[in-house]
Amino acid sequence: MPDKLTYEEIVKKHIERKGRTTEVILPVLEEIQETYGYLPREAMEYLADVLKVSPAVIYSTATFYHFFSLEPKGEVIIRVCRGTACHVMGSGIIMNELIDELGLQGEGTTPDGKFTLESVGCIGCCSTGPNMVVIKDGKEEIFGYLTPQKAREVVKKIKEQIQSQGVGV
Amino acid sequence: MRYTFETLEKIRDEYKERIEIRRKRTLEPGKKYILTCGGTSCLSIGGEKPTYQLFKEIVEKEGLEDKVEVINVGCMRMCSEGPLVAMYPGGVLYTKVKDEETAKQIIDAALSENPYVDGHHYKDPITGEVIYHMWDIPFFKYQESVVLERVGLIDPTSIEEYIGAGGYFGLARALQMSPDDVIQEVYDSGLRGRGGAGFPTGLKWKFARQAQGEPKYVIANGDEGDPGAYMNRAEMEGAPFALIEGLTIAGYAIGASKGYIYTRAEYPLAAHLLEHAIKVAKEKGLLGENILGTGFSFDIEVFKGAGAFVCGEETALIASIEGKAGRPRPRPPFPAQKGLFGKPTIINNVETLINVALIMERGSQWFKQLGTDRSPGTKVFALAGSLSVSGLAEVSLGTPIKVLLEDIGRGAPEGHTLKAVQLGGPSGGCVPTEHFDAPIDYESLGSLGAIMGSGGVIALDETSCMVDVAKFFIEFTKNESCGQCTPCRDGLVEMYDILERITQGKGTMEDLEKLEKMAVTVKNTSLCGLGQTAPGPVLSTLRYFKDEYIAHIEEKKCPAKACLPLIEYYIVPEACKGCTICAKNCPVNAISGEPGKVHVIDPEACVKCGTCMAVCPFDAVVKIDAFGKE
Ligand SMILES: Cc1cc2nc3c(=O)[nH]c(=O)nc-3n(C[C@H](O)[C@H](O)[C@H](O)COP(=O)(O)O)c2cc1C
Ligand code: SF4
Ligand code: SF4
Ligand code: SF4
Ligand code: FES
Ligand code: FES
């Protein structure tokens, strides 16, 4: 990955562009989430400090939106679409299959911190569902026309990739 | 270089031919244009490399640049048959193009007398006929091309191609009129908002123009919350300049100098293409300072949401841009009076604004010829669910529902029968087959208990349980409720609990009564549109499919065999050939049997994942009622 910006740099970048306005809150939090994989407490406090608002304002925003998480997510994020079209095409079964494959109890992160499994409203490929999105190394890939077996294979393949990378380093 | 009115015309004339060729429906000798679909669906079901790259590499490697031009375009509509590729002149459509070999075959064929490639054309699921040319395919033949005219036709990154296709002449015309005349033109067109409620766009603009307060803002609502619809996504990705043009016209009309395009976080490609288009439009003097030398200045920013359905509601959307949690506030005051940062603001759906650009280009009279008196124009729908062919469909308002489902979508896949269609997502309702003759317009759908909504159309067949569908939507709205007012926050939880009980066979007839009462209360007493419309899926299924609710309660049966607690997987002994495939695939080893002998599922161990049914080559696995079985 290219040089990651620190949260201070992210905040500075947005303030320089837009000024000290609350309009930067969402874009800043989004970029911190993308860069760090979650919203560190210090980062939210820093943003509150710079904007001269109470940290409670930032927390209230941070906890409201699904895309933010206050805890680190796995290296690989798998989002199974639970939108209507995917639901009627059987996304519930896909979700159960992946819960099983990852050894989870439900949605969440594996104990080794490798995978996070979550659901997403709809990713806008409803005609070719059921779908899931895999986010790995900052890249997003969508898999369509899934079957339980296909979904499992995708995850198995990623597991193998992670393993071979681990050995290689 | 900054454009003037004259350069705009020059560019149009220069690029017109390149675009016109892509509208030619008969084969002609000469240079070939190959359009590859770069829409998200096609990318997601494609091979390792994006289709565009496949073709581009071959053309470059073989030095065919003079004979073939490859252009990457937005969604070509028939997503279920993708990845799609079209060849012009002629409009030959190739389906399921995933690998280099197929790409090579297509290029060779395109350059020959016979541009067809076996196995890569549309085959009609009803007649079995193979149809080679796009506009002969029923899916396209029954559609209009107004809002989607340029989507899937032009390169979304090229402003010149957009201008060549007539783009920016709406803005040019608007800027030569007074803002009041622009509003009048939009008002006269009869255009109604495409974001769901159908409010007259011209009227909304009048209020905002008259409102006191500076600066004023305009916002394009691209939040597309309905979880099963993607028209706005395709519109933004396929012709981003069209949205920018429409929003700029809106800004000019109400006297705003700043606009926002609010898109979902789940749509990174749309945000990227819009940002690119904004940059280019600024370089060309079609956005930013002194647009087209008229003295009008206007800037646009893309604002990405962070995953909250309620932010599609206009006041929540505003709160979200202001950096707050997206909680709606009571209206009035309406955003046209007090909106973003307390200033007059108009919020319009993406498709509404694209229509505005077309109306300014072609006039309100042209627009009124489409659709019906009270609902003029067209609407783009996203067809999904149990249909043989699915994707985007644009039709005139007033078109019967069955044209969408049967003529365009070609009905349910073989072996299935449609029983209902869900329109309008979590705010909408389910319409049963006996009403498929009804015209699609705001009033008719409302009287059927559905809504036009933003355009999500999900076809449901006999395998969909209507109680489960209702539960699905209530689960969704319950999770998305901002929690600010009691009826919505607590009422939806209570409704969900009742639905959960019913789908587990534990519901009572009193539950059903309570459910209906609760639904009416939530509808009538919630603060914002989310709560007010959330009971729609329950009320409409209670209206048309009460028998399914009753079967769950009184017989503990799910007629569609979709509710897992009420069914079991069972191997029909007469049909089982003992091939062992199911046993090998069962994740919990719940299937026993020797090779060549009948296999048996242990219902205690089975987790009802459905794998055995999917893999059995002899269709020996079936679902049976768990209660009342012999
Ligand atoms: C819960 C909720 C979600 C909404 N989601 C959207 C949406 O995704 N897109 C949209 O254009 N309008 C949405 N709306 C409607 C907007 O509040 C608003 O009416 C619309 O953007 C106005 O644009 P129009 O007049 O062009 O239709 C939603 C409303 C509610 C109550
Ligand atoms: S109706 Fe629901 S979403 Fe709307 S304000 Fe009330 S609690 Fe929030
Ligand atoms: S439904 Fe799943 S768990 Fe049950 S027997 Fe079949 S494969 Fe095994
Ligand atoms: S896959 Fe079908 S035929 Fe084969 S053993 Fe299982 S039930 Fe029998
Ligand atoms: S419902 Fe899954 S992509 Fe839309
Ligand atoms: S994305 Fe290719 S046809 Fe829709």
mmCIF file of N, CA, C and O in Angstrom, chain B residues 207-247:
data_model
loop_
_atom_site.group_PDB
_atom_site.id
_atom_site.type_symbol
_atom_site.label_atom_id
_atom_site.label_comp_id
_atom_site.label_asym_id
_atom_site.label_seq_id
_atom_site.Cartn_x
_atom_site.Cartn_y
_atom_site.Cartn_z
ATOM 1 N N PHE B 207 -40.776 27.569 -4.934
ATOM 2 C CA PHE B 207 -40.677 27.877 -3.508
ATOM 3 C C PHE B 207 -39.262 28.288 -3.147
ATOM 4 O O PHE B 207 -39.040 29.250 -2.417
ATOM 5 N N ALA B 208 -38.308 27.533 -3.649
ATOM 6 C CA ALA B 208 -36.917 27.804 -3.280
ATOM 7 C C ALA B 208 -36.441 29.122 -3.874
ATOM 8 O O ALA B 208 -35.682 29.857 -3.256
ATOM 9 N N ARG B 209 -36.900 29.433 -5.071
ATOM 10 C CA ARG B 209 -36.480 30.691 -5.702
ATOM 11 C C ARG B 209 -37.019 31.879 -4.904
ATOM 12 O O ARG B 209 -36.338 32.879 -4.717
ATOM 13 N N GLN B 210 -38.279 31.730 -4.444
ATOM 14 C CA GLN B 210 -38.909 32.821 -3.709
ATOM 15 C C GLN B 210 -38.385 32.944 -2.279
ATOM 16 O O GLN B 210 -38.483 34.002 -1.678
ATOM 17 N N ALA B 211 -37.818 31.833 -1.738
ATOM 18 C CA ALA B 211 -37.419 31.843 -0.324
ATOM 19 C C ALA B 211 -36.302 32.846 -0.078
ATOM 20 O O ALA B 211 -35.452 33.074 -0.929
ATOM 21 N N GLN B 212 -36.360 33.463 1.131
ATOM 22 C CA GLN B 212 -35.323 34.418 1.519
ATOM 23 C C GLN B 212 -34.140 33.657 2.091
ATOM 24 O O GLN B 212 -34.317 32.685 2.806
ATOM 25 N N GLY B 213 -32.954 34.161 1.859
ATOM 26 C CA GLY B 213 -31.767 33.555 2.462
ATOM 27 C C GLY B 213 -30.681 33.317 1.429
ATOM 28 O O GLY B 213 -30.977 32.910 0.317
ATOM 29 N N GLU B 214 -29.459 33.595 1.826
ATOM 30 C CA GLU B 214 -28.306 33.418 0.947
ATOM 31 C C GLU B 214 -27.213 32.724 1.731
ATOM 32 O O GLU B 214 -27.073 32.973 2.916
ATOM 33 N N PRO B 215 -26.385 31.887 1.149
ATOM 34 C CA PRO B 215 -26.536 31.350 -0.194
ATOM 35 C C PRO B 215 -27.586 30.255 -0.226
ATOM 36 O O PRO B 215 -27.980 29.737 0.810
ATOM 37 N N LYS B 216 -28.027 29.905 -1.428
ATOM 38 C CA LYS B 216 -28.961 28.783 -1.583
ATOM 39 C C LYS B 216 -28.181 27.564 -2.080
ATOM 40 O O LYS B 216 -27.128 27.716 -2.682
ATOM 41 N N TYR B 217 -28.739 26.398 -1.815
ATOM 42 C CA TYR B 217 -28.058 25.164 -2.215
ATOM 43 C C TYR B 217 -28.971 24.254 -3.022
ATOM 44 O O TYR B 217 -30.184 24.265 -2.834
ATOM 45 N N VAL B 218 -28.344 23.464 -3.890
ATOM 46 C CA VAL B 218 -29.094 22.394 -4.564
ATOM 47 C C VAL B 218 -28.361 21.073 -4.322
ATOM 48 O O VAL B 218 -27.137 21.031 -4.306
ATOM 49 N N ILE B 219 -29.139 20.029 -4.111
ATOM 50 C CA ILE B 219 -28.545 18.731 -3.795
ATOM 51 C C ILE B 219 -29.175 17.652 -4.675
ATOM 52 O O ILE B 219 -30.399 17.586 -4.807
ATOM 53 N N ALA B 220 -28.319 16.841 -5.273
ATOM 54 C CA ALA B 220 -28.812 15.669 -6.009
ATOM 55 C C ALA B 220 -28.820 14.500 -5.046
ATOM 56 O O ALA B 220 -27.795 14.180 -4.445
ATOM 57 N N ASN B 221 -29.966 13.871 -4.905
ATOM 58 C CA ASN B 221 -30.088 12.739 -3.996
ATOM 59 C C ASN B 221 -29.759 11.444 -4.738
ATOM 60 O O ASN B 221 -30.564 10.924 -5.505
ATOM 61 N N GLY B 222 -28.542 10.966 -4.518
ATOM 62 C CA GLY B 222 -28.106 9.712 -5.145
ATOM 63 C C GLY B 222 -27.870 8.683 -4.057
ATOM 64 O O GLY B 222 -26.991 7.836 -4.171
ATOM 65 N N ASP B 223 -28.664 8.762 -2.998
ATOM 66 C CA ASP B 223 -28.453 7.853 -1.876
ATOM 67 C C ASP B 223 -29.049 6.472 -2.166
ATOM 68 O O ASP B 223 -28.649 5.485 -1.569
ATOM 69 N N GLU B 224 -29.993 6.437 -3.082
ATOM 70 C CA GLU B 224 -30.588 5.170 -3.532
ATOM 71 C C GLU B 224 -30.680 4.112 -2.444
ATOM 72 O O GLU B 224 -29.964 3.115 -2.443
ATOM 73 N N GLY B 225 -31.585 4.362 -1.509
ATOM 74 C CA GLY B 225 -31.659 3.503 -0.340
ATOM 75 C C GLY B 225 -32.364 2.181 -0.566
ATOM 76 O O GLY B 225 -32.027 1.188 0.065
ATOM 77 N N ASP B 226 -33.353 2.127 -1.440
ATOM 78 C CA ASP B 226 -34.107 0.894 -1.662
ATOM 79 C C ASP B 226 -33.141 -0.264 -1.922
ATOM 80 O O ASP B 226 -32.428 -0.276 -2.911
ATOM 81 N N PRO B 227 -33.092 -1.239 -0.989
ATOM 82 C CA PRO B 227 -32.089 -2.291 -1.120
ATOM 83 C C PRO B 227 -32.503 -3.334 -2.140
ATOM 84 O O PRO B 227 -32.867 -4.436 -1.802
ATOM 85 N N GLY B 228 -32.456 -2.996 -3.397
ATOM 86 C CA GLY B 228 -32.874 -3.952 -4.417
ATOM 87 C C GLY B 228 -33.082 -3.170 -5.693
ATOM 88 O O GLY B 228 -33.822 -3.592 -6.578
ATOM 89 N N ALA B 229 -32.449 -2.016 -5.782
ATOM 90 C CA ALA B 229 -32.655 -1.151 -6.925
ATOM 91 C C ALA B 229 -31.357 -0.431 -7.228
ATOM 92 O O ALA B 229 -30.609 -0.106 -6.323
ATOM 93 N N TYR B 230 -31.093 -0.182 -8.492
ATOM 94 C CA TYR B 230 -29.815 0.455 -8.831
ATOM 95 C C TYR B 230 -29.899 1.344 -10.059
ATOM 96 O O TYR B 230 -28.911 1.530 -10.755
ATOM 97 N N MET B 231 -31.109 1.927 -10.303
ATOM 98 C CA MET B 231 -31.183 2.794 -11.485
ATOM 99 C C MET B 231 -30.284 4.010 -11.345
ATOM 100 O O MET B 231 -29.583 4.380 -12.272
ATOM 101 N N ASN B 232 -30.303 4.638 -10.163
ATOM 102 C CA ASN B 232 -29.512 5.860 -9.994
ATOM 103 C C ASN B 232 -28.022 5.568 -10.126
ATOM 104 O O ASN B 232 -27.270 6.359 -10.649
ATOM 105 N N ARG B 233 -27.637 4.405 -9.638
ATOM 106 C CA ARG B 233 -26.241 4.022 -9.785
ATOM 107 C C ARG B 233 -25.857 3.969 -11.257
ATOM 108 O O ARG B 233 -24.864 4.539 -11.680
ATOM 109 N N ALA B 234 -26.671 3.282 -12.052
ATOM 110 C CA ALA B 234 -26.364 3.134 -13.474
ATOM 111 C C ALA B 234 -26.390 4.493 -14.176
ATOM 112 O O ALA B 234 -25.580 4.761 -15.065
ATOM 113 N N GLU B 235 -27.325 5.355 -13.758
ATOM 114 C CA GLU B 235 -27.409 6.680 -14.370
ATOM 115 C C GLU B 235 -26.162 7.509 -14.060
ATOM 116 O O GLU B 235 -25.610 8.169 -14.945
ATOM 117 N N MET B 236 -25.713 7.448 -12.814
ATOM 118 C CA MET B 236 -24.529 8.228 -12.436
ATOM 119 C C MET B 236 -23.262 7.669 -13.077
ATOM 120 O O MET B 236 -22.388 8.406 -13.484
ATOM 121 N N GLU B 237 -23.191 6.339 -13.176
ATOM 122 C CA GLU B 237 -21.998 5.726 -13.750
ATOM 123 C C GLU B 237 -21.979 5.806 -15.270
ATOM 124 O O GLU B 237 -20.928 5.850 -15.875
ATOM 125 N N GLY B 238 -23.148 5.793 -15.870
ATOM 126 C CA GLY B 238 -23.218 5.703 -17.334
ATOM 127 C C GLY B 238 -23.168 7.045 -18.040
ATOM 128 O O GLY B 238 -22.716 7.135 -19.181
ATOM 129 N N ALA B 239 -23.656 8.100 -17.389
ATOM 130 C CA ALA B 239 -23.649 9.428 -18.006
ATOM 131 C C ALA B 239 -23.559 10.492 -16.909
ATOM 132 O O ALA B 239 -24.488 11.251 -16.684
ATOM 133 N N PRO B 240 -22.414 10.538 -16.222
ATOM 134 C CA PRO B 240 -22.293 11.460 -15.086
ATOM 135 C C PRO B 240 -22.491 12.922 -15.480
ATOM 136 O O PRO B 240 -22.989 13.710 -14.675
ATOM 137 N N PHE B 241 -22.122 13.264 -16.727
ATOM 138 C CA PHE B 241 -22.281 14.657 -17.142
ATOM 139 C C PHE B 241 -23.754 15.064 -17.180
ATOM 140 O O PHE B 241 -24.085 16.228 -16.987
ATOM 141 N N ALA B 242 -24.638 14.116 -17.431
ATOM 142 C CA ALA B 242 -26.061 14.436 -17.510
ATOM 143 C C ALA B 242 -26.573 14.905 -16.151
ATOM 144 O O ALA B 242 -27.356 15.853 -16.060
ATOM 145 N N LEU B 243 -26.116 14.250 -15.076
ATOM 146 C CA LEU B 243 -26.533 14.673 -13.744
ATOM 147 C C LEU B 243 -25.936 16.038 -13.415
ATOM 148 O O LEU B 243 -26.618 16.916 -12.874
ATOM 149 N N ILE B 244 -24.686 16.226 -13.777
ATOM 150 C CA ILE B 244 -24.023 17.506 -13.499
ATOM 151 C C ILE B 244 -24.728 18.632 -14.254
ATOM 152 O O ILE B 244 -24.962 19.715 -13.709
ATOM 153 N N GLU B 245 -25.111 18.348 -15.486
ATOM 154 C CA GLU B 245 -25.830 19.361 -16.271
ATOM 155 C C GLU B 245 -27.163 19.713 -15.606
ATOM 156 O O GLU B 245 -27.489 20.888 -15.419
ATOM 157 N N GLY B 246 -27.907 18.689 -15.213
ATOM 158 C CA GLY B 246 -29.213 18.929 -14.588
ATOM 159 C C GLY B 246 -29.095 19.706 -13.288
ATOM 160 O O GLY B 246 -29.882 20.623 -13.005
ATOM 161 N N LEU B 247 -28.086 19.361 -12.499
ATOM 162 C CA LEU B 247 -27.907 20.035 -11.212
ATOM 163 C C LEU B 247 -27.491 21.493 -11.424
ATOM 164 O O LEU B 247 -27.910 22.386 -10.679
#
